Tab-separated table of C-alpha atoms in Angstrom:
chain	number	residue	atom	x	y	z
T	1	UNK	CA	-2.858	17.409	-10.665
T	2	UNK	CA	0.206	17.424	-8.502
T	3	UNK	CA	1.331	17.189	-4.734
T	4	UNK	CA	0.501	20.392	-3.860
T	5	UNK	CA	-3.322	19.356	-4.734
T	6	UNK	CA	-3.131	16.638	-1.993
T	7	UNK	CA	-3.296	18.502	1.896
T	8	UNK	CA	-1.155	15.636	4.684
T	9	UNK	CA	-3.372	14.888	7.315
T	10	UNK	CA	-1.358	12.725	9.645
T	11	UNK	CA	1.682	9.994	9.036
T	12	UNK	CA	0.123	6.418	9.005
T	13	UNK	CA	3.021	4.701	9.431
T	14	UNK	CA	6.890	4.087	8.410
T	15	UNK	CA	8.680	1.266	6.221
T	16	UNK	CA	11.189	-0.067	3.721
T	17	UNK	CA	12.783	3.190	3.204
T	18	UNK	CA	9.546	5.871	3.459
T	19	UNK	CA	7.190	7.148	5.399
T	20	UNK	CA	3.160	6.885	4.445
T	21	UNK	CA	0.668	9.647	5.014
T	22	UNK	CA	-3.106	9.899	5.050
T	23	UNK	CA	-3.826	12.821	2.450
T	24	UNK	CA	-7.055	14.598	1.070
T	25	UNK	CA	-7.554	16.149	-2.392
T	26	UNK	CA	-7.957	19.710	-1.691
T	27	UNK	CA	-10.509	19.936	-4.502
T	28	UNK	CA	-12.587	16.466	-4.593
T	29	UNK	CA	-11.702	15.735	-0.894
T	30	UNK	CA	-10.908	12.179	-1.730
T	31	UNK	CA	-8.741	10.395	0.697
T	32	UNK	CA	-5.530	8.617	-0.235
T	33	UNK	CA	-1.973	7.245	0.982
T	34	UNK	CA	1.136	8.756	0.104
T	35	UNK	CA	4.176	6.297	0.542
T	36	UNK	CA	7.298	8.888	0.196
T	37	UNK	CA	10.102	7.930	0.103
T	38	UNK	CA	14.129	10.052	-0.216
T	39	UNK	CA	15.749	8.598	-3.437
T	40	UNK	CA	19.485	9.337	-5.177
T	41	UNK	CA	18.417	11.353	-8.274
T	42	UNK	CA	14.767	10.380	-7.958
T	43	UNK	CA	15.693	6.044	-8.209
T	44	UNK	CA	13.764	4.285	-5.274
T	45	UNK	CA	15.524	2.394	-2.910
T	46	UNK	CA	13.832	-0.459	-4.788
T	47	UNK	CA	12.746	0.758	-8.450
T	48	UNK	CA	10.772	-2.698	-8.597
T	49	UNK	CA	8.118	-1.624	-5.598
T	50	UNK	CA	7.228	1.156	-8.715
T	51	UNK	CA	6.647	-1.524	-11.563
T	52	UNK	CA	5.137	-3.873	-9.222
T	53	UNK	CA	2.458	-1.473	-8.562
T	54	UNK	CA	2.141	0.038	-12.122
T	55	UNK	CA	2.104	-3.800	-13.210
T	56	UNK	CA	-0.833	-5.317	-10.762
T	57	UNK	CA	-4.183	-5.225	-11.323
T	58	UNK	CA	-6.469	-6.678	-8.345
T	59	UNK	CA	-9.108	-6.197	-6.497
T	60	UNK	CA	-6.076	-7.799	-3.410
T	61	UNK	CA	-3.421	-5.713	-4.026
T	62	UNK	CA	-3.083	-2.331	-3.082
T	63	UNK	CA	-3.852	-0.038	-5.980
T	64	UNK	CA	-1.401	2.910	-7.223
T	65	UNK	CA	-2.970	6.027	-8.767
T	66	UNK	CA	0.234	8.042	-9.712
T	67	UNK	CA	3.742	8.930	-9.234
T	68	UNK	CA	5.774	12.121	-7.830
T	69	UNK	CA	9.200	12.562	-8.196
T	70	UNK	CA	10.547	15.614	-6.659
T	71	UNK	CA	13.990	18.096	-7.700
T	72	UNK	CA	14.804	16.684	-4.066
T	73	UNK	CA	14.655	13.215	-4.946
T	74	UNK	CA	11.844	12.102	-2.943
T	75	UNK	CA	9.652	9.984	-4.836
T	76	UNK	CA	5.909	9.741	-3.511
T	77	UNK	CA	3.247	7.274	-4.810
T	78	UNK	CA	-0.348	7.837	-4.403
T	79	UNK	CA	-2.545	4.997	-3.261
T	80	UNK	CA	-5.880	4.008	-2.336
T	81	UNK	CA	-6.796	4.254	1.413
T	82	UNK	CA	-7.230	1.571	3.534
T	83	UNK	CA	-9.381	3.532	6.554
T	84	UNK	CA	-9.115	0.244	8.907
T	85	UNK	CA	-5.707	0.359	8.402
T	86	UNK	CA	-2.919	-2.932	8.904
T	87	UNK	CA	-4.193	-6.422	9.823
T	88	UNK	CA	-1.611	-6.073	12.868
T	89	UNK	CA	-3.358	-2.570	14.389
T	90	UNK	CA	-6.780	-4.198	13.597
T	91	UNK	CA	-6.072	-7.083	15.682
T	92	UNK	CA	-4.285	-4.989	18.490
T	93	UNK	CA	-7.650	-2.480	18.333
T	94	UNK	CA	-10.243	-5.424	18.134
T	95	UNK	CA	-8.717	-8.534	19.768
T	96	UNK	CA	-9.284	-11.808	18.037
T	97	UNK	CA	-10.710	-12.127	14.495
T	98	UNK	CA	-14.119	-13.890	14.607
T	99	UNK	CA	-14.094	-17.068	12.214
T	100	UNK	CA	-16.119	-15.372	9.808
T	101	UNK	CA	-13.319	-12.379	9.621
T	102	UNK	CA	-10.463	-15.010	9.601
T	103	UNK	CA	-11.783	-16.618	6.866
T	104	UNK	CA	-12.496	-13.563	4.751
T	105	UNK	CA	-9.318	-12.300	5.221
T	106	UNK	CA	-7.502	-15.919	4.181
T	107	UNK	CA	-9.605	-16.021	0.948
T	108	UNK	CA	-8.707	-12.660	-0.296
T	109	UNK	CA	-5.142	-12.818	0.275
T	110	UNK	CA	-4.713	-16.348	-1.201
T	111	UNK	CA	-6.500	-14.703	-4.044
T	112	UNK	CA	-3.779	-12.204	-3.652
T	113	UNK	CA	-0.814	-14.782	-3.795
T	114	UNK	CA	-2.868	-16.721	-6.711
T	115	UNK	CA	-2.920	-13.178	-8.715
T	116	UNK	CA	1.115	-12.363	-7.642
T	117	UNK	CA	2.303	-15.759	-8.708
T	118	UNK	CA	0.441	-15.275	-11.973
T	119	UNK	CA	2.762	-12.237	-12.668
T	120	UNK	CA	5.738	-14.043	-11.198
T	121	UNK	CA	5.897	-11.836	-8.164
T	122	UNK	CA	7.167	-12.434	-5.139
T	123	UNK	CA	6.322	-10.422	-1.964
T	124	UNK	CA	9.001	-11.455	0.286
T	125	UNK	CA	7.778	-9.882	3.011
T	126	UNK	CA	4.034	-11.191	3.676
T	127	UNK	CA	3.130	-10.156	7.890
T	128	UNK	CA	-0.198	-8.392	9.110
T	129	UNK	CA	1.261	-5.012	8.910
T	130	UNK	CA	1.728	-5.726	4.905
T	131	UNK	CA	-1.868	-6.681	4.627
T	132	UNK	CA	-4.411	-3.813	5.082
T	133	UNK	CA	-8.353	-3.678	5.323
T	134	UNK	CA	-11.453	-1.305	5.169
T	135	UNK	CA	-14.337	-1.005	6.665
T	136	UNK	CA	-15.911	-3.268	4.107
T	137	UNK	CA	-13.457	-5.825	5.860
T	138	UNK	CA	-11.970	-5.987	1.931
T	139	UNK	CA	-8.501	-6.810	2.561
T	140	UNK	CA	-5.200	-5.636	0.377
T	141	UNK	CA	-1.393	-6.717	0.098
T	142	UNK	CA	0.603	-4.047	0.281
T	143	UNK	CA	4.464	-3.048	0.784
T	144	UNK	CA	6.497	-4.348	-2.085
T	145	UNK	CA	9.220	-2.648	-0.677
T	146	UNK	CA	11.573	-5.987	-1.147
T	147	UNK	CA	9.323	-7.659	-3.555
T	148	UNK	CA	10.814	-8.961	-6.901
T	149	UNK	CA	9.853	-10.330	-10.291
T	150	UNK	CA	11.129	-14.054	-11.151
């Protein structure tokens, strides 16, 4: 499997140094992001994002599924895909979050700090359009764009 398996749909959105993109497998029609991103010889602007996400393991932070790296230089890194999309469009779509919502949300990403700070990561750049939800309101930190190790 490779990029040219995966068909761009639309861009989702832009930040710390790439652009993200709603994708379908051409052959299982699964839906996915792409974060890609334009590197020097193929190094991300930040080579931690890549062992931050090869490194995690939880149900609250966003999942990574494989790596690209292109003659170009642009490196691209599958993920799952979060179909409600950040916490900070949800909000602008919906209006307020019920108390029920609010306090699903809270749980699952203080279950996502509790799991980071196990591994001695820090985000460093925690805001509702770094945490992302589905329909199944399950909620995901994402962007470690700036994160690091300690």
């Amino acid at each position: 499997d490779g990029l040219h398996q995966l068909e761009r749909l639309q861009a989702l959105g832009q930040g710390n140094g790439g652009t993200v993109f709603k994708v379908r497998h051409k052959q299982t029609l699964a839906l996915y992001a792409l974060k890609v991103m334009y590197c020097d010889r193929g190094t991300p602007p930040n080579p931690q994002e890549l062992n931050i996400l090869w490194q995690t393991n939880s149900p609250y932070i966003m999942k990574c599924y494989q790596v690209f790296t292109e003659p170009s230089g642009e490196v691209s890194i599958l993920m799952e895909y979060m179909d409600n999309g950040s916490l900070e469009s949800y909000v602008k779509s919906h209006g307020r979050l019920s108390e029920d919502l609010f306090g699903t949300i809270s749980r699952q990403v203080l279950k996502g700090f509790v799991y980071m700070h196990s591994k001695n990561i820090v985000h460093r750049d925690i805001k509702p359009s770094n945490l992302l939800i589905n329909r199944k309101k399950e909620t995901k930190i994402a962007d470690f764009g700036i994160s690091k190790i300690i």
